Amino acid sequence: MVLDNKTKKILKVFCLVFLVAILTGCAQNLDANGKLIASRAITSSTPWSFDAGWFDFIFVIPLAKGILFINDYVGNVAFGVIGVTIIVNIITLPIMIKSTVSTQKMQLLQPEMEKIQRKYKGRKDQASQMRQNAEIQNLYKKNNVSMFGSFATFLTLPIMFAMWQAVQRIDILYSTYIFGINLGAKPISHIMDLDIAYIVLLVLVAGTQFFAMQITQIMAKRSPKYRPSQQMKSMNTMNNVMTIFIVYLAATMPAAMSLYWITTNVINIIRTVYIQLFHIEKAKKEVESTTTNFLNKK
């Protein structure tokens, strides 16, 4: 199935509504003095019940309890945050592999898709549009491309919000330190005092985030056929904006969230290299083979 502009707009609206639903469903966790409200705290004895709300039940409570479970064994919430982040990424790895490969295949097929679109350029009648969609769909089907594969990356959004809620609601986190950093403190207030530990923390967030978003292009440059496109230049701009945005969030959220982003970024770098070497290279060969056969039949 080919996504037309109307369908894309509907999906964008759906994603926006979903995010708004998450944000509005998140009750306030801190009082006016920045202290955790007792009724919002999550401990090992907190009931895992749907009465807490669907978002808490599916995402927040499991993450918080996972962090506390690891903390009971190693004695530091920081390792709980890192451990849970690793576990979540392992669980979602198959989905992310399929999503990444599908997205890469769609990019590889873009020249053939544009040829089909040029073939039907200016033909707005329903029959022509249906034939165009059928040809594009057939092209994707032959290359085993899922049109909704790329939307799997939206899984990272609710997980990010859930982790933010989880670390805010773990009481012992506010009295836990690692390398001189209070995990419950907002780095921005300490950076104003030129506290080197918090400055280094945000530098690590910025560095790993930037590298994680550039690693795909770095791997792509390995190919002798690599040619920078206008789309890649636009992606670079978007990546820079996203890096700044993540650093801002890291500065204004509890420091434990910085551990989450650093761990996630390192995992993303390793995962991208793995997918590129063991999945994308194979996908490129499949696309080249099926595209050649597809064009020969034309």
mmCIF file of C-alpha atoms in Angstrom:
data_model
loop_
_atom_site.group_PDB
_atom_site.id
_atom_site.type_symbol
_atom_site.label_atom_id
_atom_site.label_comp_id
_atom_site.label_asym_id
_atom_site.label_seq_id
_atom_site.Cartn_x
_atom_site.Cartn_y
_atom_site.Cartn_z
ATOM 1 C CA MET A 1 0.000 0.000 0.000
ATOM 2 C CA VAL A 2 1.302 3.422 -0.967
ATOM 3 C CA LEU A 3 0.841 6.284 1.445
ATOM 4 C CA ASP A 4 -0.649 9.313 -0.234
ATOM 5 C CA ASN A 5 -0.408 12.815 1.210
ATOM 6 C CA LYS A 6 -3.778 12.525 2.918
ATOM 7 C CA THR A 7 -2.793 9.300 4.661
ATOM 8 C CA LYS A 8 0.540 10.793 5.724
ATOM 9 C CA LYS A 9 -1.255 13.793 7.238
ATOM 10 C CA ILE A 10 -3.632 11.480 9.114
ATOM 11 C CA LEU A 11 -0.680 9.527 10.509
ATOM 12 C CA LYS A 12 1.068 12.729 11.579
ATOM 13 C CA VAL A 13 -2.089 13.907 13.340
ATOM 14 C CA PHE A 14 -2.430 10.496 15.008
ATOM 15 C CA CYS A 15 1.145 10.678 16.306
ATOM 16 C CA LEU A 16 0.583 14.213 17.577
ATOM 17 C CA VAL A 17 -2.649 13.196 19.330
ATOM 18 C CA PHE A 18 -0.844 10.201 20.833
ATOM 19 C CA LEU A 19 1.902 12.419 22.254
ATOM 20 C CA VAL A 20 -0.608 14.925 23.602
ATOM 21 C CA ALA A 21 -2.507 12.061 25.241
ATOM 22 C CA ILE A 22 0.701 10.922 26.933
ATOM 23 C CA LEU A 23 1.610 14.396 28.133
ATOM 24 C CA THR A 24 -1.857 15.242 29.420
ATOM 25 C CA GLY A 25 -2.084 11.851 31.073
ATOM 26 C CA CYS A 26 1.105 12.475 33.045
ATOM 27 C CA ALA A 27 0.129 13.884 36.422
ATOM 28 C CA GLN A 28 2.419 16.327 38.196
ATOM 29 C CA ASN A 29 5.117 14.475 40.128
ATOM 30 C CA LEU A 30 6.891 17.336 41.906
ATOM 31 C CA ASP A 31 5.572 20.041 44.201
ATOM 32 C CA ALA A 32 6.340 23.766 44.004
ATOM 33 C CA ASN A 33 9.642 23.189 45.799
ATOM 34 C CA GLY A 34 10.762 20.495 43.385
ATOM 35 C CA LYS A 35 10.148 17.683 45.881
ATOM 36 C CA LEU A 36 8.583 14.385 44.865
ATOM 37 C CA ILE A 37 4.928 14.187 45.865
ATOM 38 C CA ALA A 38 4.577 11.142 48.136
ATOM 39 C CA SER A 39 1.476 9.827 46.385
ATOM 40 C CA ARG A 40 3.323 9.804 43.047
ATOM 41 C CA ALA A 41 6.373 7.891 44.266
ATOM 42 C CA ILE A 42 7.000 4.412 42.853
ATOM 43 C CA THR A 43 8.644 1.826 45.119
ATOM 44 C CA SER A 44 9.168 -1.927 44.978
ATOM 45 C CA SER A 45 5.835 -2.341 46.800
ATOM 46 C CA THR A 46 3.822 -0.072 44.456
ATOM 47 C CA PRO A 47 0.952 -2.136 42.971
ATOM 48 C CA TRP A 48 1.290 -2.827 39.262
ATOM 49 C CA SER A 49 -2.327 -2.078 38.526
ATOM 50 C CA PHE A 50 -4.283 -0.678 35.602
ATOM 51 C CA ASP A 51 -5.898 1.681 38.138
ATOM 52 C CA ALA A 52 -2.759 3.806 37.849
ATOM 53 C CA GLY A 53 -3.691 4.578 34.221
ATOM 54 C CA TRP A 54 -2.917 2.869 30.941
ATOM 55 C CA PHE A 55 0.364 4.691 30.316
ATOM 56 C CA ASP A 56 1.710 4.008 33.803
ATOM 57 C CA PHE A 57 0.565 0.385 33.627
ATOM 58 C CA ILE A 58 2.159 -0.329 30.228
ATOM 59 C CA PHE A 59 5.309 1.783 30.424
ATOM 60 C CA VAL A 60 6.133 3.759 33.586
ATOM 61 C CA ILE A 61 5.633 1.224 36.395
ATOM 62 C CA PRO A 62 7.471 -1.653 34.619
ATOM 63 C CA LEU A 63 10.452 0.629 33.890
ATOM 64 C CA ALA A 64 10.543 2.010 37.436
ATOM 65 C CA LYS A 65 10.273 -1.432 39.005
ATOM 66 C CA GLY A 66 12.991 -2.719 36.689
ATOM 67 C CA ILE A 67 15.297 0.099 37.803
ATOM 68 C CA LEU A 68 14.540 -0.626 41.466
ATOM 69 C CA PHE A 69 15.024 -4.384 40.962
ATOM 70 C CA ILE A 70 18.537 -3.876 39.553
ATOM 71 C CA ASN A 71 19.259 -1.321 42.269
ATOM 72 C CA ASP A 72 18.451 -3.932 44.959
ATOM 73 C CA TYR A 73 21.278 -6.096 43.592
ATOM 74 C CA VAL A 74 23.961 -3.542 42.731
ATOM 75 C CA GLY A 75 23.130 -0.793 45.222
ATOM 76 C CA ASN A 76 22.983 2.162 42.845
ATOM 77 C CA VAL A 77 20.000 3.475 40.864
ATOM 78 C CA ALA A 78 22.363 4.633 38.094
ATOM 79 C CA PHE A 79 23.073 1.031 37.143
ATOM 80 C CA GLY A 80 19.342 0.390 37.255
ATOM 81 C CA VAL A 81 18.721 3.139 34.668
ATOM 82 C CA ILE A 82 21.543 1.867 32.447
ATOM 83 C CA GLY A 83 20.469 -1.776 32.852
ATOM 84 C CA VAL A 84 16.816 -1.140 32.029
ATOM 85 C CA THR A 85 17.809 0.965 29.008
ATOM 86 C CA ILE A 86 19.916 -1.928 27.692
ATOM 87 C CA ILE A 87 17.120 -4.458 28.306
ATOM 88 C CA VAL A 88 14.523 -2.287 26.521
ATOM 89 C CA ASN A 89 16.817 -1.894 23.522
ATOM 90 C CA ILE A 90 17.436 -5.645 23.370
ATOM 91 C CA ILE A 91 13.672 -6.314 23.432
ATOM 92 C CA THR A 92 12.997 -3.814 20.643
ATOM 93 C CA LEU A 93 16.040 -4.831 18.560
ATOM 94 C CA PRO A 94 14.157 -7.113 16.096
ATOM 95 C CA ILE A 95 11.583 -4.368 15.435
ATOM 96 C CA MET A 96 14.268 -1.726 14.951
ATOM 97 C CA ILE A 97 16.238 -3.967 12.577
ATOM 98 C CA LYS A 98 13.166 -4.544 10.422
ATOM 99 C CA SER A 99 12.303 -0.847 10.507
ATOM 100 C CA THR A 100 15.828 0.269 9.561
ATOM 101 C CA VAL A 101 16.158 -2.249 6.730
ATOM 102 C CA SER A 102 12.722 -1.336 5.390
ATOM 103 C CA THR A 103 13.537 2.382 5.454
ATOM 104 C CA GLN A 104 16.881 1.782 3.729
ATOM 105 C CA LYS A 105 15.230 -0.301 1.017
ATOM 106 C CA MET A 106 12.694 2.476 0.402
ATOM 107 C CA GLN A 107 15.565 4.917 -0.117
ATOM 108 C CA LEU A 108 17.307 2.522 -2.505
ATOM 109 C CA LEU A 109 14.091 2.108 -4.481
ATOM 110 C CA GLN A 110 13.461 5.851 -4.687
ATOM 111 C CA PRO A 111 14.897 6.204 -8.248
ATOM 112 C CA GLU A 112 12.602 3.445 -9.536
ATOM 113 C CA MET A 113 9.661 4.926 -7.673
ATOM 114 C CA GLU A 114 10.348 8.320 -9.274
ATOM 115 C CA LYS A 115 10.374 6.698 -12.723
ATOM 116 C CA ILE A 116 6.909 5.286 -12.072
ATOM 117 C CA GLN A 117 5.693 8.657 -10.819
ATOM 118 C CA ARG A 118 7.067 10.414 -13.930
ATOM 119 C CA LYS A 119 5.270 7.848 -16.065
ATOM 120 C CA TYR A 120 1.940 8.961 -14.614
ATOM 121 C CA LYS A 121 2.798 12.651 -14.216
ATOM 122 C CA GLY A 122 -0.156 14.881 -15.026
ATOM 123 C CA ARG A 123 -2.596 11.964 -15.117
ATOM 124 C CA LYS A 124 -4.992 12.699 -12.284
ATOM 125 C CA ASP A 125 -7.826 10.354 -13.246
ATOM 126 C CA GLN A 126 -8.672 7.610 -10.773
ATOM 127 C CA ALA A 127 -7.694 4.758 -13.097
ATOM 128 C CA SER A 128 -4.180 6.165 -13.644
ATOM 129 C CA GLN A 129 -3.713 6.814 -9.936
ATOM 130 C CA MET A 130 -4.758 3.241 -9.144
ATOM 131 C CA ARG A 131 -2.322 1.845 -11.727
ATOM 132 C CA GLN A 132 0.491 4.013 -10.335
ATOM 133 C CA ASN A 133 -0.215 2.839 -6.794
ATOM 134 C CA ALA A 134 -0.368 -0.765 -7.998
ATOM 135 C CA GLU A 135 3.037 -0.498 -9.721
ATOM 136 C CA ILE A 136 4.674 1.104 -6.692
ATOM 137 C CA GLN A 137 3.074 -1.434 -4.391
ATOM 138 C CA ASN A 138 4.312 -4.233 -6.639
ATOM 139 C CA LEU A 139 7.833 -2.760 -6.564
ATOM 140 C CA TYR A 140 7.791 -2.689 -2.757
ATOM 141 C CA LYS A 141 6.291 -6.171 -2.554
ATOM 142 C CA LYS A 142 9.013 -7.658 -4.764
ATOM 143 C CA ASN A 143 11.621 -6.124 -2.469
ATOM 144 C CA ASN A 144 9.825 -7.151 0.743
ATOM 145 C CA VAL A 145 9.373 -3.568 1.905
ATOM 146 C CA SER A 146 6.806 -2.806 4.587
ATOM 147 C CA MET A 147 5.270 0.648 4.199
ATOM 148 C CA PHE A 148 4.718 0.881 7.954
ATOM 149 C CA GLY A 149 8.116 -0.491 8.932
ATOM 150 C CA SER A 150 9.625 2.956 9.456
ATOM 151 C CA PHE A 151 6.923 3.871 11.971
ATOM 152 C CA ALA A 152 8.431 1.394 14.445
ATOM 153 C CA THR A 153 10.884 4.140 15.391
ATOM 154 C CA PHE A 154 7.977 5.950 17.100
ATOM 155 C CA LEU A 155 8.363 3.322 19.838
ATOM 156 C CA THR A 156 11.227 5.411 21.185
ATOM 157 C CA LEU A 157 8.893 8.332 21.980
ATOM 158 C CA PRO A 158 6.606 6.687 24.582
ATOM 159 C CA ILE A 159 9.630 4.885 26.056
ATOM 160 C CA MET A 160 11.456 8.208 26.450
ATOM 161 C CA PHE A 161 8.471 9.858 28.161
ATOM 162 C CA ALA A 162 7.990 6.778 30.345
ATOM 163 C CA MET A 163 11.627 6.790 31.435
ATOM 164 C CA TRP A 164 11.339 10.485 32.263
ATOM 165 C CA GLN A 165 8.289 9.736 34.423
ATOM 166 C CA ALA A 166 9.948 6.696 36.001
ATOM 167 C CA VAL A 167 13.126 8.475 37.120
ATOM 168 C CA GLN A 168 11.101 11.399 38.466
ATOM 169 C CA ARG A 169 9.017 9.082 40.635
ATOM 170 C CA ILE A 170 11.791 6.987 42.202
ATOM 171 C CA ASP A 171 12.367 8.576 45.614
ATOM 172 C CA ILE A 172 15.841 7.155 46.325
ATOM 173 C CA LEU A 173 17.100 8.572 43.046
ATOM 174 C CA TYR A 174 17.112 12.083 44.577
ATOM 175 C CA SER A 175 19.672 11.029 47.191
ATOM 176 C CA THR A 176 21.842 8.905 44.885
ATOM 177 C CA TYR A 177 25.179 10.114 43.526
ATOM 178 C CA ILE A 178 27.545 8.743 40.882
ATOM 179 C CA PHE A 179 30.847 10.451 39.993
ATOM 180 C CA GLY A 180 29.716 13.422 42.074
ATOM 181 C CA ILE A 181 26.441 13.796 40.179
ATOM 182 C CA ASN A 182 23.096 13.779 41.953
ATOM 183 C CA LEU A 183 20.844 11.670 39.709
ATOM 184 C CA GLY A 184 17.744 13.613 40.741
ATOM 185 C CA ALA A 185 19.234 17.060 40.119
ATOM 186 C CA LYS A 186 18.750 19.118 36.970
ATOM 187 C CA PRO A 187 22.179 19.665 35.382
ATOM 188 C CA ILE A 188 21.310 23.202 34.244
ATOM 189 C CA SER A 189 21.376 24.591 37.804
ATOM 190 C CA HIS A 190 24.826 23.070 38.466
ATOM 191 C CA ILE A 191 26.234 24.149 35.120
ATOM 192 C CA MET A 192 25.480 27.750 36.072
ATOM 193 C CA ASP A 193 27.831 27.162 39.020
ATOM 194 C CA LEU A 194 30.448 25.713 36.614
ATOM 195 C CA ASP A 195 30.286 22.258 38.201
ATOM 196 C CA ILE A 196 32.612 20.227 35.958
ATOM 197 C CA ALA A 197 30.870 16.883 36.570
ATOM 198 C CA TYR A 198 27.552 18.115 35.137
ATOM 199 C CA ILE A 199 29.308 19.896 32.254
ATOM 200 C CA VAL A 200 31.073 16.652 31.300
ATOM 201 C CA LEU A 201 27.745 14.817 31.566
ATOM 202 C CA LEU A 202 26.077 17.119 29.022
ATOM 203 C CA VAL A 203 29.127 17.026 26.754
ATOM 204 C CA LEU A 204 28.806 13.218 26.707
ATOM 205 C CA VAL A 205 25.091 13.523 25.884
ATOM 206 C CA ALA A 206 25.830 15.950 23.039
ATOM 207 C CA GLY A 207 28.749 13.924 21.660
ATOM 208 C CA THR A 208 27.025 10.543 21.707
ATOM 209 C CA GLN A 209 23.762 12.013 20.366
ATOM 210 C CA PHE A 210 25.498 13.727 17.449
ATOM 211 C CA PHE A 211 27.553 10.637 16.588
ATOM 212 C CA ALA A 212 24.498 8.373 16.881
ATOM 213 C CA MET A 213 22.650 10.512 14.326
ATOM 214 C CA GLN A 214 25.652 10.733 11.971
ATOM 215 C CA ILE A 215 26.687 7.076 12.072
ATOM 216 C CA THR A 216 24.347 6.101 9.217
ATOM 217 C CA GLN A 217 25.999 8.590 6.854
ATOM 218 C CA ILE A 218 29.449 7.608 8.125
ATOM 219 C CA MET A 219 28.708 3.978 7.251
ATOM 220 C CA ALA A 220 27.214 4.985 3.887
ATOM 221 C CA LYS A 221 30.439 6.805 2.929
ATOM 222 C CA ARG A 222 32.178 3.428 2.931
ATOM 223 C CA SER A 223 30.542 2.708 -0.422
ATOM 224 C CA PRO A 224 32.406 3.861 -3.578
ATOM 225 C CA LYS A 225 28.999 4.782 -5.026
ATOM 226 C CA TYR A 226 28.293 7.245 -2.216
ATOM 227 C CA ARG A 227 27.179 10.655 -3.409
ATOM 228 C CA PRO A 228 25.908 13.317 -0.958
ATOM 229 C CA SER A 229 22.388 14.437 -1.861
ATOM 230 C CA GLN A 230 20.258 17.443 -0.992
ATOM 231 C CA GLN A 231 18.170 15.157 1.210
ATOM 232 C CA MET A 232 21.276 14.236 3.231
ATOM 233 C CA LYS A 233 22.106 17.915 3.698
ATOM 234 C CA SER A 234 18.588 18.464 5.033
ATOM 235 C CA MET A 235 19.048 15.450 7.315
ATOM 236 C CA ASN A 236 22.257 16.980 8.684
ATOM 237 C CA THR A 237 20.382 20.152 9.582
ATOM 238 C CA MET A 238 17.627 18.147 11.260
ATOM 239 C CA ASN A 239 20.204 16.043 13.137
ATOM 240 C CA ASN A 240 21.900 19.174 14.463
ATOM 241 C CA VAL A 241 18.576 20.594 15.634
ATOM 242 C CA MET A 242 17.667 17.274 17.270
ATOM 243 C CA THR A 243 21.020 17.133 19.067
ATOM 244 C CA ILE A 244 20.499 20.625 20.487
ATOM 245 C CA PHE A 245 16.962 19.681 21.541
ATOM 246 C CA ILE A 246 18.117 16.516 23.332
ATOM 247 C CA VAL A 247 20.895 18.407 25.132
ATOM 248 C CA TYR A 248 18.317 20.978 26.266
ATOM 249 C CA LEU A 249 16.079 18.212 27.621
ATOM 250 C CA ALA A 250 19.047 16.567 29.333
ATOM 251 C CA ALA A 251 19.937 19.883 30.986
ATOM 252 C CA THR A 252 16.412 20.486 32.311
ATOM 253 C CA MET A 253 15.476 16.922 33.343
ATOM 254 C CA PRO A 254 16.888 14.819 36.204
ATOM 255 C CA ALA A 255 20.502 13.814 35.557
ATOM 256 C CA ALA A 256 19.420 10.166 35.426
ATOM 257 C CA MET A 257 17.863 10.947 32.036
ATOM 258 C CA SER A 258 21.319 11.851 30.750
ATOM 259 C CA LEU A 259 22.448 8.325 31.623
ATOM 260 C CA TYR A 260 19.469 7.033 29.664
ATOM 261 C CA TRP A 261 20.370 9.098 26.578
ATOM 262 C CA ILE A 262 24.088 8.294 26.723
ATOM 263 C CA THR A 263 23.349 4.571 27.034
ATOM 264 C CA THR A 264 20.720 4.725 24.271
ATOM 265 C CA ASN A 265 23.076 6.619 21.954
ATOM 266 C CA VAL A 266 25.923 4.140 22.451
ATOM 267 C CA ILE A 267 23.497 1.261 21.781
ATOM 268 C CA ASN A 268 22.187 3.050 18.666
ATOM 269 C CA ILE A 269 25.732 3.436 17.323
ATOM 270 C CA ILE A 270 26.512 -0.256 17.878
ATOM 271 C CA ARG A 271 23.119 -1.293 16.486
ATOM 272 C CA THR A 272 23.515 0.866 13.362
ATOM 273 C CA VAL A 273 26.951 -0.576 12.607
ATOM 274 C CA TYR A 274 25.604 -4.110 13.137
ATOM 275 C CA ILE A 275 22.545 -3.520 10.932
ATOM 276 C CA GLN A 276 24.644 -1.863 8.239
ATOM 277 C CA LEU A 277 27.181 -4.691 8.093
ATOM 278 C CA PHE A 278 24.880 -7.686 8.464
ATOM 279 C CA HIS A 279 21.495 -6.514 7.117
ATOM 280 C CA ILE A 280 21.760 -3.412 4.904
ATOM 281 C CA GLU A 281 24.541 -4.833 2.728
ATOM 282 C CA LYS A 282 22.365 -7.892 2.123
ATOM 283 C CA ALA A 283 19.319 -5.699 1.484
ATOM 284 C CA LYS A 284 21.223 -3.666 -1.136
ATOM 285 C CA LYS A 285 22.088 -6.840 -3.053
ATOM 286 C CA GLU A 286 18.456 -7.975 -2.905
ATOM 287 C CA VAL A 287 17.215 -4.593 -4.174
ATOM 288 C CA GLU A 288 19.766 -4.516 -7.010
ATOM 289 C CA SER A 289 18.769 -8.039 -8.042
ATOM 290 C CA THR A 290 14.995 -7.563 -7.883
ATOM 291 C CA THR A 291 15.159 -4.090 -9.473
ATOM 292 C CA THR A 292 17.141 -5.469 -12.413
ATOM 293 C CA ASN A 293 14.587 -8.224 -12.921
ATOM 294 C CA PHE A 294 11.746 -5.735 -12.489
ATOM 295 C CA LEU A 295 13.149 -3.412 -15.171
ATOM 296 C CA ASN A 296 13.931 -6.271 -17.558
ATOM 297 C CA LYS A 297 10.281 -7.300 -17.469
ATOM 298 C CA LYS A 298 9.348 -3.746 -18.411
#
